[in-house]
XYZ file of C-alpha atoms in Angstrom:
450
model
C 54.601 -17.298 17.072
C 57.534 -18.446 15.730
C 59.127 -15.921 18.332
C 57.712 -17.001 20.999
C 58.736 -20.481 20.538
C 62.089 -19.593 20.429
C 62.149 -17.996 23.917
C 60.099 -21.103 25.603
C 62.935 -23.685 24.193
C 65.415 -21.303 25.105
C 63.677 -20.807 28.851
C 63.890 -24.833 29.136
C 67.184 -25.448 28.014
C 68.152 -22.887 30.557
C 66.536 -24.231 33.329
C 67.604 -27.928 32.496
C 71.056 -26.567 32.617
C 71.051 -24.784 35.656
C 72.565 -26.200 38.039
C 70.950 -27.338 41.017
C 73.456 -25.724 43.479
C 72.125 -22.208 42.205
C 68.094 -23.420 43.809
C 66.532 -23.566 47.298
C 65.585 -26.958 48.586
C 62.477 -26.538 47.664
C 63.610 -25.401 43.944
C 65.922 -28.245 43.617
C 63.244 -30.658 44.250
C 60.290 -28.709 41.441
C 63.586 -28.869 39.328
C 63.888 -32.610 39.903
C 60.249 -33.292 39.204
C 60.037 -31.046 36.354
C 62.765 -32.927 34.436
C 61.838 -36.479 35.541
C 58.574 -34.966 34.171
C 59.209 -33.786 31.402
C 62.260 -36.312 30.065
C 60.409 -38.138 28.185
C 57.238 -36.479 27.649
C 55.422 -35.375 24.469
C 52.710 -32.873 23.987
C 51.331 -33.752 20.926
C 49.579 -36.880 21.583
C 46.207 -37.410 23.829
C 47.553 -38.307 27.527
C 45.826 -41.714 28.260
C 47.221 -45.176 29.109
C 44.724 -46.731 26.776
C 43.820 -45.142 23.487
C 40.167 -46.735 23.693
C 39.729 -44.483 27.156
C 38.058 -41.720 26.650
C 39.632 -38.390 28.108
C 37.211 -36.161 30.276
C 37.770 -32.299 30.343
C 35.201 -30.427 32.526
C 34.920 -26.811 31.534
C 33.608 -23.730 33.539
C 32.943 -20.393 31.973
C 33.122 -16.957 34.443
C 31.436 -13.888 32.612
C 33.321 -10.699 33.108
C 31.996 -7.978 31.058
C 29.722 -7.472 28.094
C 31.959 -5.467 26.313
C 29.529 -4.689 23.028
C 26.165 -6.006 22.016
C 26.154 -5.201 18.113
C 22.501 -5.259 17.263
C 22.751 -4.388 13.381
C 25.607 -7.157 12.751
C 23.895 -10.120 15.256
C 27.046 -10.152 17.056
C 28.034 -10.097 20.785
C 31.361 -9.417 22.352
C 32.258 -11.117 25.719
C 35.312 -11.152 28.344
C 35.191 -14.366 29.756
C 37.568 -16.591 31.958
C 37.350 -20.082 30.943
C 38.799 -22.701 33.537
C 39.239 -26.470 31.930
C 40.505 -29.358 33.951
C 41.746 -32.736 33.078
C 43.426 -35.738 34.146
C 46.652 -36.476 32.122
C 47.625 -39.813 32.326
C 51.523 -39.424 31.850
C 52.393 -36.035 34.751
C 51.644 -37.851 37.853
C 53.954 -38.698 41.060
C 54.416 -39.594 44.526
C 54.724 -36.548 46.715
C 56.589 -38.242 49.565
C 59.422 -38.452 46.442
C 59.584 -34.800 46.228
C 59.412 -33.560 49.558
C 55.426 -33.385 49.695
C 55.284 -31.132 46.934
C 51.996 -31.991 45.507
C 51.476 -28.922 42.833
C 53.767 -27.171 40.587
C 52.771 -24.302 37.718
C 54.453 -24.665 34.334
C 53.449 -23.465 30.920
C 50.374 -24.206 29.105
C 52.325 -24.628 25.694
C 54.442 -27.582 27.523
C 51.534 -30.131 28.253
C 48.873 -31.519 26.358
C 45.868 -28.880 25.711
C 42.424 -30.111 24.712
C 41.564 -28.208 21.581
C 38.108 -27.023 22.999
C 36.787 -24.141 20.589
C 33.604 -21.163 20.415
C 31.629 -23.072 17.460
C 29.379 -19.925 16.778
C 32.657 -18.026 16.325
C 31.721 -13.971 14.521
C 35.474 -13.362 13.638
C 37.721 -14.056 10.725
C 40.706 -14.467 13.376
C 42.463 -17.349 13.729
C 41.211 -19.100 17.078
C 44.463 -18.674 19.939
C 45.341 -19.822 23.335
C 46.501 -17.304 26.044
C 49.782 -18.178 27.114
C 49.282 -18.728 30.755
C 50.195 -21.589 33.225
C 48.495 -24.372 33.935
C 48.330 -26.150 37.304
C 49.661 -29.416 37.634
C 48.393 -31.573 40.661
C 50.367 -35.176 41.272
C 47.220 -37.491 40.605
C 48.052 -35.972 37.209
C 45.215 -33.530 37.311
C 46.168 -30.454 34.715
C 43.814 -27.228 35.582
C 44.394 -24.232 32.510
C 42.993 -21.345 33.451
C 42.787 -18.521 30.225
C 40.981 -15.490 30.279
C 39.438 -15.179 26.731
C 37.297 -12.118 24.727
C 35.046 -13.867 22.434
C 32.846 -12.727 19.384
C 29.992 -14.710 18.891
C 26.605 -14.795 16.812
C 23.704 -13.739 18.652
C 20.071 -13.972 16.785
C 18.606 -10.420 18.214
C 14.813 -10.532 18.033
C 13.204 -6.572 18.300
C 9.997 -7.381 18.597
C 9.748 -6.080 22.115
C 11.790 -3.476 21.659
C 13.391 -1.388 23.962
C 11.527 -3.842 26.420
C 12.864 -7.074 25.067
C 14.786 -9.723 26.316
C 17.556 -11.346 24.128
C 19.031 -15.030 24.403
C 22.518 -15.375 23.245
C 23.955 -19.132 23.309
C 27.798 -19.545 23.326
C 29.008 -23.211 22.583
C 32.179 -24.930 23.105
C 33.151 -28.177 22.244
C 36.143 -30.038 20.758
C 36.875 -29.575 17.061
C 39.055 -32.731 15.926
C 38.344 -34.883 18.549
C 34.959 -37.080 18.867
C 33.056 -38.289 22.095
C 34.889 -41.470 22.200
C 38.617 -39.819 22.646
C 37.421 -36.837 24.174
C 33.963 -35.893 26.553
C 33.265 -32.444 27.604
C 30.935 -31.691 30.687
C 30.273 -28.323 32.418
C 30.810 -28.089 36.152
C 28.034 -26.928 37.537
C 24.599 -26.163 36.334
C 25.730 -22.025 34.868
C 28.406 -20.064 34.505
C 29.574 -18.228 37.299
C 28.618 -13.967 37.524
C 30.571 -13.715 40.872
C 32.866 -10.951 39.312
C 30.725 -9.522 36.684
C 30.867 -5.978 36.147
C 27.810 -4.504 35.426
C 26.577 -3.127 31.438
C 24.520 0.148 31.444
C 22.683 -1.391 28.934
C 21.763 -5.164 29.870
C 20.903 -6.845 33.238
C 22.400 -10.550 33.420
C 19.582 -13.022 34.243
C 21.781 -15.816 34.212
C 23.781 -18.173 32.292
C 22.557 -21.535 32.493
C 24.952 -24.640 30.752
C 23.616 -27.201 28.723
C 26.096 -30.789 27.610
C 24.622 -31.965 24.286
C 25.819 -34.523 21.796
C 25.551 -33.750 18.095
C 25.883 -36.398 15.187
C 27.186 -34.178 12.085
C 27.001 -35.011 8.280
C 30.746 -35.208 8.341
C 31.415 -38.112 10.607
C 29.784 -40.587 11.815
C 30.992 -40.464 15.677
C 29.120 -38.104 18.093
C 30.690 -34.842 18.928
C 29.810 -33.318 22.653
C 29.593 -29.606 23.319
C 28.534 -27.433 26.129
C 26.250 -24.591 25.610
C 26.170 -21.340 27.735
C 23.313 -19.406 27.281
C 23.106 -16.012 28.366
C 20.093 -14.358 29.515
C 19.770 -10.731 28.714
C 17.378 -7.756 29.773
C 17.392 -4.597 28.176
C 17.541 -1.748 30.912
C 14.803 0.669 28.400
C 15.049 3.778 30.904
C 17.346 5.647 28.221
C 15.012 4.770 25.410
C 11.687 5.580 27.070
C 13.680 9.093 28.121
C 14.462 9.907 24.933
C 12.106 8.361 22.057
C 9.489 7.164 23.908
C 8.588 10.183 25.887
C 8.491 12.369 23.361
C 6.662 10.403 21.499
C 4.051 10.091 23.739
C 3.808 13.804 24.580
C 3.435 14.650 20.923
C 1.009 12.441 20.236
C -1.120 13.824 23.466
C -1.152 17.439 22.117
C -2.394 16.081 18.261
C -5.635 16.149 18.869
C -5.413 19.627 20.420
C -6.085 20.628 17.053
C -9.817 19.778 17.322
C -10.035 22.436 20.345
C -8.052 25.223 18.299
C -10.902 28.029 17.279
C -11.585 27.494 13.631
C -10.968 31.036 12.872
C -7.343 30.803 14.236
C -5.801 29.194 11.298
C -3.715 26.874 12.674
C -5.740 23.764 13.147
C -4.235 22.178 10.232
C -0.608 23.391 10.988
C -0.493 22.004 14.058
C -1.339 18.378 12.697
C 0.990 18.704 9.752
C 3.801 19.469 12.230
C 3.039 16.981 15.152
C 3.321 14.631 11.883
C 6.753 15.938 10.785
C 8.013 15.059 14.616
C 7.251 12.035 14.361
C 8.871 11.291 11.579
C 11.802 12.595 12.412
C 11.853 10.268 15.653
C 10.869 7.458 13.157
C 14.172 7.967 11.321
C 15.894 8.361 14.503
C 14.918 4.671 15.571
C 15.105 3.382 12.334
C 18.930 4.152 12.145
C 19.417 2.269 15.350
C 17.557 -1.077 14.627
C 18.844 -4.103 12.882
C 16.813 -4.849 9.599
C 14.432 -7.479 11.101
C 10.969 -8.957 9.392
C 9.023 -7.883 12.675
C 8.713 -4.727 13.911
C 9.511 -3.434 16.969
C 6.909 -2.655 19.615
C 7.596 1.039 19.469
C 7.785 1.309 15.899
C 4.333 0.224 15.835
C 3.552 2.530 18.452
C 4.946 5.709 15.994
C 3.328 3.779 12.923
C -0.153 4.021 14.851
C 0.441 7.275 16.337
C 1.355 8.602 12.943
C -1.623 6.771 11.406
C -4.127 8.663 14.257
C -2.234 12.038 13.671
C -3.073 11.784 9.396
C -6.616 11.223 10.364
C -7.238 13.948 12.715
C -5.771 16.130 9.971
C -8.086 14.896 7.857
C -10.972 15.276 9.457
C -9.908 18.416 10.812
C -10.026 19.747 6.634
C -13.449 18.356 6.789
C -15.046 20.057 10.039
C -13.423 23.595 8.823
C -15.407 22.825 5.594
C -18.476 22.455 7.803
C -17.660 25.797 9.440
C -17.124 28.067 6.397
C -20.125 26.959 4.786
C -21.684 30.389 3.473
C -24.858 31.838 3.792
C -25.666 29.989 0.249
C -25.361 26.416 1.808
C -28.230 23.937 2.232
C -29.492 23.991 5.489
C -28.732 21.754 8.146
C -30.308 18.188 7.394
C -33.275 16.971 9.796
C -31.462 14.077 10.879
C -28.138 15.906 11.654
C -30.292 19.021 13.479
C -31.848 16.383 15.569
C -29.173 13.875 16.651
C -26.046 16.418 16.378
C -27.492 19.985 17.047
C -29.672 18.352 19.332
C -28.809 15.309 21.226
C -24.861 15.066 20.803
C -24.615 18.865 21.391
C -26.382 18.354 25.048
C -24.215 15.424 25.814
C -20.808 17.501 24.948
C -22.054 20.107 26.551
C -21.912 22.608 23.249
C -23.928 25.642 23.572
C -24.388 29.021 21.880
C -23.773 32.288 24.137
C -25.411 33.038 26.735
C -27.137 29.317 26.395
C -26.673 27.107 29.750
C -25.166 24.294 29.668
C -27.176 21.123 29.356
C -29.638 22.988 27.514
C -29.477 23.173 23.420
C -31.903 25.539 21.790
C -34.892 23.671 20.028
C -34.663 22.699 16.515
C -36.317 25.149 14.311
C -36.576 25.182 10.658
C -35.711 27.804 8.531
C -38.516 30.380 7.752
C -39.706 30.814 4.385
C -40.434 34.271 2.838
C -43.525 35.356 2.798
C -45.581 37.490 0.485
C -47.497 39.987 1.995
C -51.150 39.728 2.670
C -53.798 40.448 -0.092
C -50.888 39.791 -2.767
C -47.963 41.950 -3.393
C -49.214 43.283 -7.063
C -49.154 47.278 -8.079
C -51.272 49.592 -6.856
C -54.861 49.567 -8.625
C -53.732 52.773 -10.629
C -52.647 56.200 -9.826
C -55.173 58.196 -7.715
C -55.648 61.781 -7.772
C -56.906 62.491 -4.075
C -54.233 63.036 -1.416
C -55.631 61.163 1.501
C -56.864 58.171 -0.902
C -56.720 54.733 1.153
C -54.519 53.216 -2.167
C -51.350 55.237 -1.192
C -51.216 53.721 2.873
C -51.456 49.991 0.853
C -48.491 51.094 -1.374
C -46.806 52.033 2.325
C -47.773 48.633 3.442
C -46.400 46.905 0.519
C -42.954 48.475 0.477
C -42.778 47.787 4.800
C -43.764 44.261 3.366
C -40.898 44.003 1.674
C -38.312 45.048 3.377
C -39.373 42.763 6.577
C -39.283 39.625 4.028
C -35.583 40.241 2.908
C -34.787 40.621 6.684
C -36.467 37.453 7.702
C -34.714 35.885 4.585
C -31.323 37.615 5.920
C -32.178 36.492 9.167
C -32.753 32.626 8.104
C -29.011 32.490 6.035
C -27.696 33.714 9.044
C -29.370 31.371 11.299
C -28.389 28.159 8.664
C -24.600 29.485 9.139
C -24.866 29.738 12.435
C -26.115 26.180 12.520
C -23.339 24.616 10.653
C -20.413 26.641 12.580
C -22.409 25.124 15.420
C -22.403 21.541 13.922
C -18.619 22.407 13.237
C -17.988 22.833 16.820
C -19.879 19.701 17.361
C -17.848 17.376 15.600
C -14.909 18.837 17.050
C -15.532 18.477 20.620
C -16.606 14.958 20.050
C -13.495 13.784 17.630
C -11.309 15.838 20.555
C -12.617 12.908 22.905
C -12.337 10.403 20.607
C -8.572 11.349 19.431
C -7.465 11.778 23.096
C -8.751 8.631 24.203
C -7.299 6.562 21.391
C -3.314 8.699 22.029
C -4.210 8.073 25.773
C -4.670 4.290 25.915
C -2.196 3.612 23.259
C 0.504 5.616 25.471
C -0.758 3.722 28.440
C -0.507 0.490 26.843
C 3.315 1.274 25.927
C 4.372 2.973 28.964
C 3.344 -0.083 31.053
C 5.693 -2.571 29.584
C 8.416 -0.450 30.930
C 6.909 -1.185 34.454
């Protein structure tokens, strides 16, 4: 700084002492001006006649670039080009004097500058002015123009996220100065986007100014400030490509698993690893989110996803239960023969082989055994005669027999058939189910991006 200095009092002292002879006509006469100027001139005072007057600097903002919108630290990075104009009381002069020259550049560091600051500043440097010239009109009307890249707090709300919209205010006002010695005013009703370049990430909905005037707990005069809020739209293609989609796919082919053949062995692996996916992509969002107390839209979209994949792995356990029941179990209740064998089986359209759809076989209970006819005792005793009637009721007794422990064979087969039966059941009607609830919850995600 100190530097610098050096090389602007050195720059004046040469061009005070260059002789006129050296200039055009027209650089004579900026030379005159400049040091009838600038003789007796100061820069450290406010430039009004009366100190009671109160100095007006109108202040335009363009926005350049978004150059980085740090979600995790709340802070946004701008380039902008501010413009401030004023009227200094003590750098005005006839043009007709000076040949009609009515405008003449100098530098910013030799006049008056108001000392207009970003309140909401999000860096530890030391607030600086760019060392460009300033326009200086003859009705004493100073025009700085500085372009500036600013770090300022940003409040990011994710509840919407990647479809939300984020409000980031940027406020300038005077720091030493109150409203009586010094009143700030935008020109115009926004900032200007006329050379904004574009971010991959964010669409500009505007940038709309706003003049208030604050009363702080430090002084007791009222302190103006302009406020620029920008308007921001996340562009979500990128994030619907690459953790939405996925998502959504994944959480489509969970309840596959209820239309895998019990027998396979993989009705439970497949829901264990559709739930190991998603929590992968969980991680992979939760590294790029800001802690915040609300939760983004699709992390509840995951959390539910991930909630509807543990069920269907649970009740997936469950129906294969139902299926392996041996030829030991209990048979089929009355209720659950009539309502799920019966009705809900018809609905799904569930049949055995070689059954038509549409039409379930009939409820039947489970036959009993059954003891022969006459009573299965022993034979009256042993007879002696070869063709004696006693030895065709032994025959009949022993055929007896053997067609009870069929039709008992026959009835454990027929109650396992009727719980693998109830097994498929339950899982063509949790497949609907499951499907429906990944399909709406999908749809009702997806749309927000339209």
């Amino acid at each position: 700084m100190g530097l610098r200095s050096h090389h602007l009092s050195l720059g004046l002292l040469l061009l005070f002492l260059l002789p006129a002879e050296c200039l055009g006509a027209e650089g004579r006469l900026a030379l005159k001006l400049f040091r009838d100027l600038f003789a007796n001139y100061t820069s450290a005072l406010r430039p009004v006649a009366d100190t009671d007057q109160t100095l007006n600097v109108t202040l335009e903002v363009t926005l350049s670039q978004i150059i980085d919108m740090d979600e995790r630290n709340q802070v946004l990075t701008l380039y902008l080009w501010i413009r401030q104009e004023w009227t200094d009381a003590y750098l005005q002069w006839d043009p007709n004097a000076y040949g009609g020259l009515d405008a003449i550049r100098i530098p910013s560091s030799l006049v008056w500058r108001p000392d207009i600051v970003l309140y909401n500043k999000a860096d530890a440097q030391r607030p600086g002015s760019a060392s460009t010239n300033v326009v200086l009109r003859h009705d004493g009307t100073v025009r700085w123009d500085a372009p500036a890249i600013t770090r300022s707090s940003c409040p990011v709300d994710v509840a919407a996220f990647p479809f939300d919209a984020q409000r980031c205010g940027l406020t300038f006002g005077s720091w030493t100065h109150g409203g009586h010695q010094l009143d700030v005013r935008p020109r115009g009703a926004a900032a200007s986007l006329a050379d904004f370049v574009e971010n991959v990430e964010w669409r500009v909905l505007g940038m709309p100014a706003q003049r208030r005037v604050l009363t702080y707990g430090c002084c007791s005069e009222p302190y103006p400030d302009v406020t620029f809020t920008l308007l921001l739209h996340r562009r979500a293609a990128a994030y619907v490509c690459n953790l939405l989609l996925p998502c959504v796919l994944i959480s489509l082919l969970a309840p596959l698993a209820f239309h895998l053949p019990a027998d396979s062995g993989e009705k439970v692996s497949l829901g264990v690893t559709v739930l190991l996916a998603l929590t992968v992509f969980q991680l992979l969002l939760a590294e790029s989110m800001p802690p915040a107390e609300s939760v983004p839209l699709i992390g509840k979209y995951y959390m539910a996803t991930m909630t509807m994949v543990t069920f269907s792995t649970a009740l997936t356990i469950l129906i294969m239960n139902l299926h392996y029941c041996g030829p030991s179990a209990r048979p089929v209740p009355a209720w659950a023969r009539a309502l799920l064998l019966g009705h809900l089986a018809q609905s799904l359209c569930v049949q055995e082989r070689g059954e038509p759809c549409g039409q379930s076989r009939s409820p039947e209970l489970s036959p009993s055994p059954q003891s022969p006819e006459g009573g299965a005792g022993p034979p009256a005793g042993p007879c002696h005669e070869p063709r004696c009637l006693c030895h065709q009721e032994a025959l009949l007794h022993h055929v007896a027999t053997i067609a009870n422990t069929f039709r008992s064979h026959r009835a454990a087969q027929r109650c396992h058939e009727d719980w693998k039966r109830l097994a498929r059941v339950m899982d063509r009607f949790f497949l609907g189910i499951f499907f429906s609830m990944a399909l709406v919850m999908s749809l009702l995600v997806l749309v927000q991006a339209l």
